[in-house]
PDB file of C-alpha atoms in Angstrom:
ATOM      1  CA  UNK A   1       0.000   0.000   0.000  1.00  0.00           C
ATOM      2  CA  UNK A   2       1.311   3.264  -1.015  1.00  0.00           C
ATOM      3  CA  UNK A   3       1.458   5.749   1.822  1.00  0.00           C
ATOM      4  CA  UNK A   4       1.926   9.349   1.150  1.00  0.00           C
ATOM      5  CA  UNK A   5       3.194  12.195   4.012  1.00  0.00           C
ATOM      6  CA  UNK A   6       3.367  16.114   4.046  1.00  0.00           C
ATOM      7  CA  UNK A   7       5.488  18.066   6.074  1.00  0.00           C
ATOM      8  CA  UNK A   8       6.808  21.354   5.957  1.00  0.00           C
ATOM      9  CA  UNK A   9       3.402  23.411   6.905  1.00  0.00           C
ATOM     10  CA  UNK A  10       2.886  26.531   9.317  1.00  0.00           C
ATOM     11  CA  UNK A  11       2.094  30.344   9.879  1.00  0.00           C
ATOM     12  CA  UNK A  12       3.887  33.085   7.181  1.00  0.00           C
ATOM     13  CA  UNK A  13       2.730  36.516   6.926  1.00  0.00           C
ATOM     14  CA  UNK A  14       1.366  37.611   3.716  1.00  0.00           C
ATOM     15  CA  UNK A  15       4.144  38.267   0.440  1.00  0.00           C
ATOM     16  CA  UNK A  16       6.361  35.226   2.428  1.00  0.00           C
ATOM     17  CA  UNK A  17       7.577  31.992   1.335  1.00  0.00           C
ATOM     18  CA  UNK A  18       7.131  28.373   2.411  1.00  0.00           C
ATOM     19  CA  UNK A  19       8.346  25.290   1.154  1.00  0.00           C
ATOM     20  CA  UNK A  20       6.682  21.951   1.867  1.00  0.00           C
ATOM     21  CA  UNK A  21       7.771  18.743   1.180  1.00  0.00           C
ATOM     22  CA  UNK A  22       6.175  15.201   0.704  1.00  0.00           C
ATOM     23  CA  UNK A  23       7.362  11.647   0.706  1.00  0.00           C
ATOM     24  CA  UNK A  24       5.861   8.667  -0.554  1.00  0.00           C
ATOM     25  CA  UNK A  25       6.413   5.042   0.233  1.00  0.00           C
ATOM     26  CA  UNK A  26       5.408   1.820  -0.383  1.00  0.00           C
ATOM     27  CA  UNK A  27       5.652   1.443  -4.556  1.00  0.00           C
ATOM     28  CA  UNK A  28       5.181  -1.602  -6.148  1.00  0.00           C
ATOM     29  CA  UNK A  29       5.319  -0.294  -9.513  1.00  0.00           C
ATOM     30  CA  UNK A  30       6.584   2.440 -10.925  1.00  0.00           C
ATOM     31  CA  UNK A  31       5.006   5.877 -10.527  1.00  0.00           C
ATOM     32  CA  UNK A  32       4.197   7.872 -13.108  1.00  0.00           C
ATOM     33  CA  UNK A  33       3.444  11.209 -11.216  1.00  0.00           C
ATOM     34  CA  UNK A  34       3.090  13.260  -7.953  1.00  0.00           C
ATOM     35  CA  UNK A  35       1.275  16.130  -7.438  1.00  0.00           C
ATOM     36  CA  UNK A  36      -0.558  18.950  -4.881  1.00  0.00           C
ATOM     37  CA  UNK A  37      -3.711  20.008  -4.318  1.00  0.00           C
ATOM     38  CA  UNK A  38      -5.390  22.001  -1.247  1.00  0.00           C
ATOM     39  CA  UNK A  39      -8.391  22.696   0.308  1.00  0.00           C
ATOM     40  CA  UNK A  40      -9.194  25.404   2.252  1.00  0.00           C
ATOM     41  CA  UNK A  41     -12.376  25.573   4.438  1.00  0.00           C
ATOM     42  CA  UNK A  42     -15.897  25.065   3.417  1.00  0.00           C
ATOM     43  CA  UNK A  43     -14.187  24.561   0.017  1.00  0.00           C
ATOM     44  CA  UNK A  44     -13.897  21.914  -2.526  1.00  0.00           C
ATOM     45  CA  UNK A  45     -10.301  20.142  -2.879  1.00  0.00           C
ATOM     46  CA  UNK A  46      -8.435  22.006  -5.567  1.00  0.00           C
ATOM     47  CA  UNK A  47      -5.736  21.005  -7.420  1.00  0.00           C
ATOM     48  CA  UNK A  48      -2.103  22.601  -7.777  1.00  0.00           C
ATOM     49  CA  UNK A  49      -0.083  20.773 -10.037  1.00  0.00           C
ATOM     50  CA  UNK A  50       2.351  17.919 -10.224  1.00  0.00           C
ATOM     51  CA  UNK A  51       5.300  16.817 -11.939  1.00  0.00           C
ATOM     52  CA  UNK A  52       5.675  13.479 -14.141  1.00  0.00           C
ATOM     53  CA  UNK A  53       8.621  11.085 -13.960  1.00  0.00           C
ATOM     54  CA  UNK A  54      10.256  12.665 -16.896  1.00  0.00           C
ATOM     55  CA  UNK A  55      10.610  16.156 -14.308  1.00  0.00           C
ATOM     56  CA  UNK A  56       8.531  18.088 -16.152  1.00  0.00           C
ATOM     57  CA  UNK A  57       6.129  19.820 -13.996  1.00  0.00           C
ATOM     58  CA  UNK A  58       2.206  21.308 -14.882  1.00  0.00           C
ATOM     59  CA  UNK A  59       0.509  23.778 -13.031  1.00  0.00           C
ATOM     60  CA  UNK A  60      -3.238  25.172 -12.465  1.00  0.00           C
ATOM     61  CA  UNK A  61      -3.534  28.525 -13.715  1.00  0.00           C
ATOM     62  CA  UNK A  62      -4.034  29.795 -10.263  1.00  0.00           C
ATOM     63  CA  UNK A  63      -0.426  29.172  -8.510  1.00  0.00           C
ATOM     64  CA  UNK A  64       1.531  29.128 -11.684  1.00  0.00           C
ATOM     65  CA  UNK A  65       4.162  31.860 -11.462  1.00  0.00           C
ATOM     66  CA  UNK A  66       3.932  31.809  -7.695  1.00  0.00           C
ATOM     67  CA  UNK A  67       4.248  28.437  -6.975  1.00  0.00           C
ATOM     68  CA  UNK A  68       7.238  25.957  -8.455  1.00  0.00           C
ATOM     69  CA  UNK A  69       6.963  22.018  -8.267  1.00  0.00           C
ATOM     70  CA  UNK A  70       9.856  19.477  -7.968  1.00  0.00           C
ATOM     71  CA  UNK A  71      11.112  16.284  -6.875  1.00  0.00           C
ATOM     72  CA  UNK A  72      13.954  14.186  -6.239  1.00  0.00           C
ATOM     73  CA  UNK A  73      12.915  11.059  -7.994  1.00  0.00           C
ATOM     74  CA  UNK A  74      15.087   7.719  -6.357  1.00  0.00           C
ATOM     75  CA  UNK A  75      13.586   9.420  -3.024  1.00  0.00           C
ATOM     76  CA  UNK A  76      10.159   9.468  -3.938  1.00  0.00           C
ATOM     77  CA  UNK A  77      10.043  12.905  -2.629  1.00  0.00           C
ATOM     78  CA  UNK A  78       8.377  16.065  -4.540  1.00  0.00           C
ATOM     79  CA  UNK A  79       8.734  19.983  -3.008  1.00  0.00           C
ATOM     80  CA  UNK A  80       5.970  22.717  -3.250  1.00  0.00           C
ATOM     81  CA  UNK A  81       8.071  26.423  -3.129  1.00  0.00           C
ATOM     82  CA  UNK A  82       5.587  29.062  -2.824  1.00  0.00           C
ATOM     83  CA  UNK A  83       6.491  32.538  -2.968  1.00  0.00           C
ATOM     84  CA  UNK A  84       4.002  35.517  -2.570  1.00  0.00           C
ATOM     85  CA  UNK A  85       1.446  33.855  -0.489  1.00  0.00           C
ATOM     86  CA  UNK A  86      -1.583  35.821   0.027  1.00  0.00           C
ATOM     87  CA  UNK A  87      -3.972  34.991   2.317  1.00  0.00           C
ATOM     88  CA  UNK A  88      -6.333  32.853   0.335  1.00  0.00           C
ATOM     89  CA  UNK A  89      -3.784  30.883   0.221  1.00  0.00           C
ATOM     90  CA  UNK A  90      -4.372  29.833   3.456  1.00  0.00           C
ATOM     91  CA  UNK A  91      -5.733  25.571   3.218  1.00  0.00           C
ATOM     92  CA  UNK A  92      -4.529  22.736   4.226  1.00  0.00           C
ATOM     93  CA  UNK A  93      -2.369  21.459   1.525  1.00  0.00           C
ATOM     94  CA  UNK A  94      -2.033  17.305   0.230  1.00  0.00           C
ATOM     95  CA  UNK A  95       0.509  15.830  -1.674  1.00  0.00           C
ATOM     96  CA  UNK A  96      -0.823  13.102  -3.891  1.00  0.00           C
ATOM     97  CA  UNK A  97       0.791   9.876  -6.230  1.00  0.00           C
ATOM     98  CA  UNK A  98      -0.549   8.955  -9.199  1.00  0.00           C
ATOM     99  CA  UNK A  99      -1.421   5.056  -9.190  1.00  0.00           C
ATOM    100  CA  UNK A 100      -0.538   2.257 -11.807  1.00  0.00           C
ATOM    101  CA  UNK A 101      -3.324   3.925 -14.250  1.00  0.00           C
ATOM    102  CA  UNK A 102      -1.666   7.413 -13.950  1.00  0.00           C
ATOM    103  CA  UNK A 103      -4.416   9.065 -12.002  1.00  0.00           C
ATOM    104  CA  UNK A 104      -3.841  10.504  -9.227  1.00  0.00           C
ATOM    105  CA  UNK A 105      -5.015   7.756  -6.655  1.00  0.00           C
ATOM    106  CA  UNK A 106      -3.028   8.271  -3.282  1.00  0.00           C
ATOM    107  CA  UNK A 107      -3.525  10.776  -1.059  1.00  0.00           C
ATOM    108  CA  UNK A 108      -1.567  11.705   1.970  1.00  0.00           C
ATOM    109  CA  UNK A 109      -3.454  13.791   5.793  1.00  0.00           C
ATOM    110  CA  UNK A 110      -2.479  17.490   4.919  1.00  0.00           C
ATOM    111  CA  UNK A 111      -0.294  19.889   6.294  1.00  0.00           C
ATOM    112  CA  UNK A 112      -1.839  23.561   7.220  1.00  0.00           C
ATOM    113  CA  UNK A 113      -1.007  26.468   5.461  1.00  0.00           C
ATOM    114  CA  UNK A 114      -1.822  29.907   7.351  1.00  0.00           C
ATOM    115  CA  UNK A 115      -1.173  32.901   5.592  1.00  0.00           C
ATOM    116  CA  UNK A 116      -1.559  36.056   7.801  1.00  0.00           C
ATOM    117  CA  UNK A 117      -0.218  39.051   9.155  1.00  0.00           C
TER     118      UNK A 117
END
């Protein structure tokens, strides 16, 4: 069973920068992708982005130039850097691995995210 962990999460006042970082475990086949997504309260699960095996990372149109994806492969390990938080930014934020179909299938707990001054 795959299991997927965030870390990496706290308090930043607004314009700041935090970078969270996930790890995954537990692969019996080879993964095809990782990605983020966050929720933020009373609010549907959105999603951030990812990055494929091949490194190249996708974004949703709502982080991208603000937010940078990457990962150190072997590890099983994939970053979120985000720079110029605002306050809607504010969620708790979950890393995710794609499965043996290439969806994303695996989901870790969440780490919070509090952007204020």
């Amino acid at each position: 069973q795959v299991t997927v962990r965030e870390f990496g999460g706290g308090s930043v006042q607004p314009g700041g920068s935090l970078k969270l970082s996930c790890v995954a475990s537990g692969y019996t086949f080879t993964r095809a992708c990782m990605g983020w997504f966050r929720q933020a309260p009373g609010r549907e699960r959105e999603p951030l982005g990812g990055i494929y095996d091949s490194g190249r990372a996708f974004y949703d149109d709502s982080v991208k130039g603000r937010f940078t994806i990457s990962e150190d492969y072997p590890k099983n390990m994939t970053f979120l850097q985000m720079n110029d938080l605002k306050p809607e930014d504010t969620a708790v934020y979950i890393c995710a691995s794609c499965g043996r179909d290439g969806g994303f299938e695996y989901f870790g707990q969440g780490t919070q995210v509090t952007v204020s001054s």
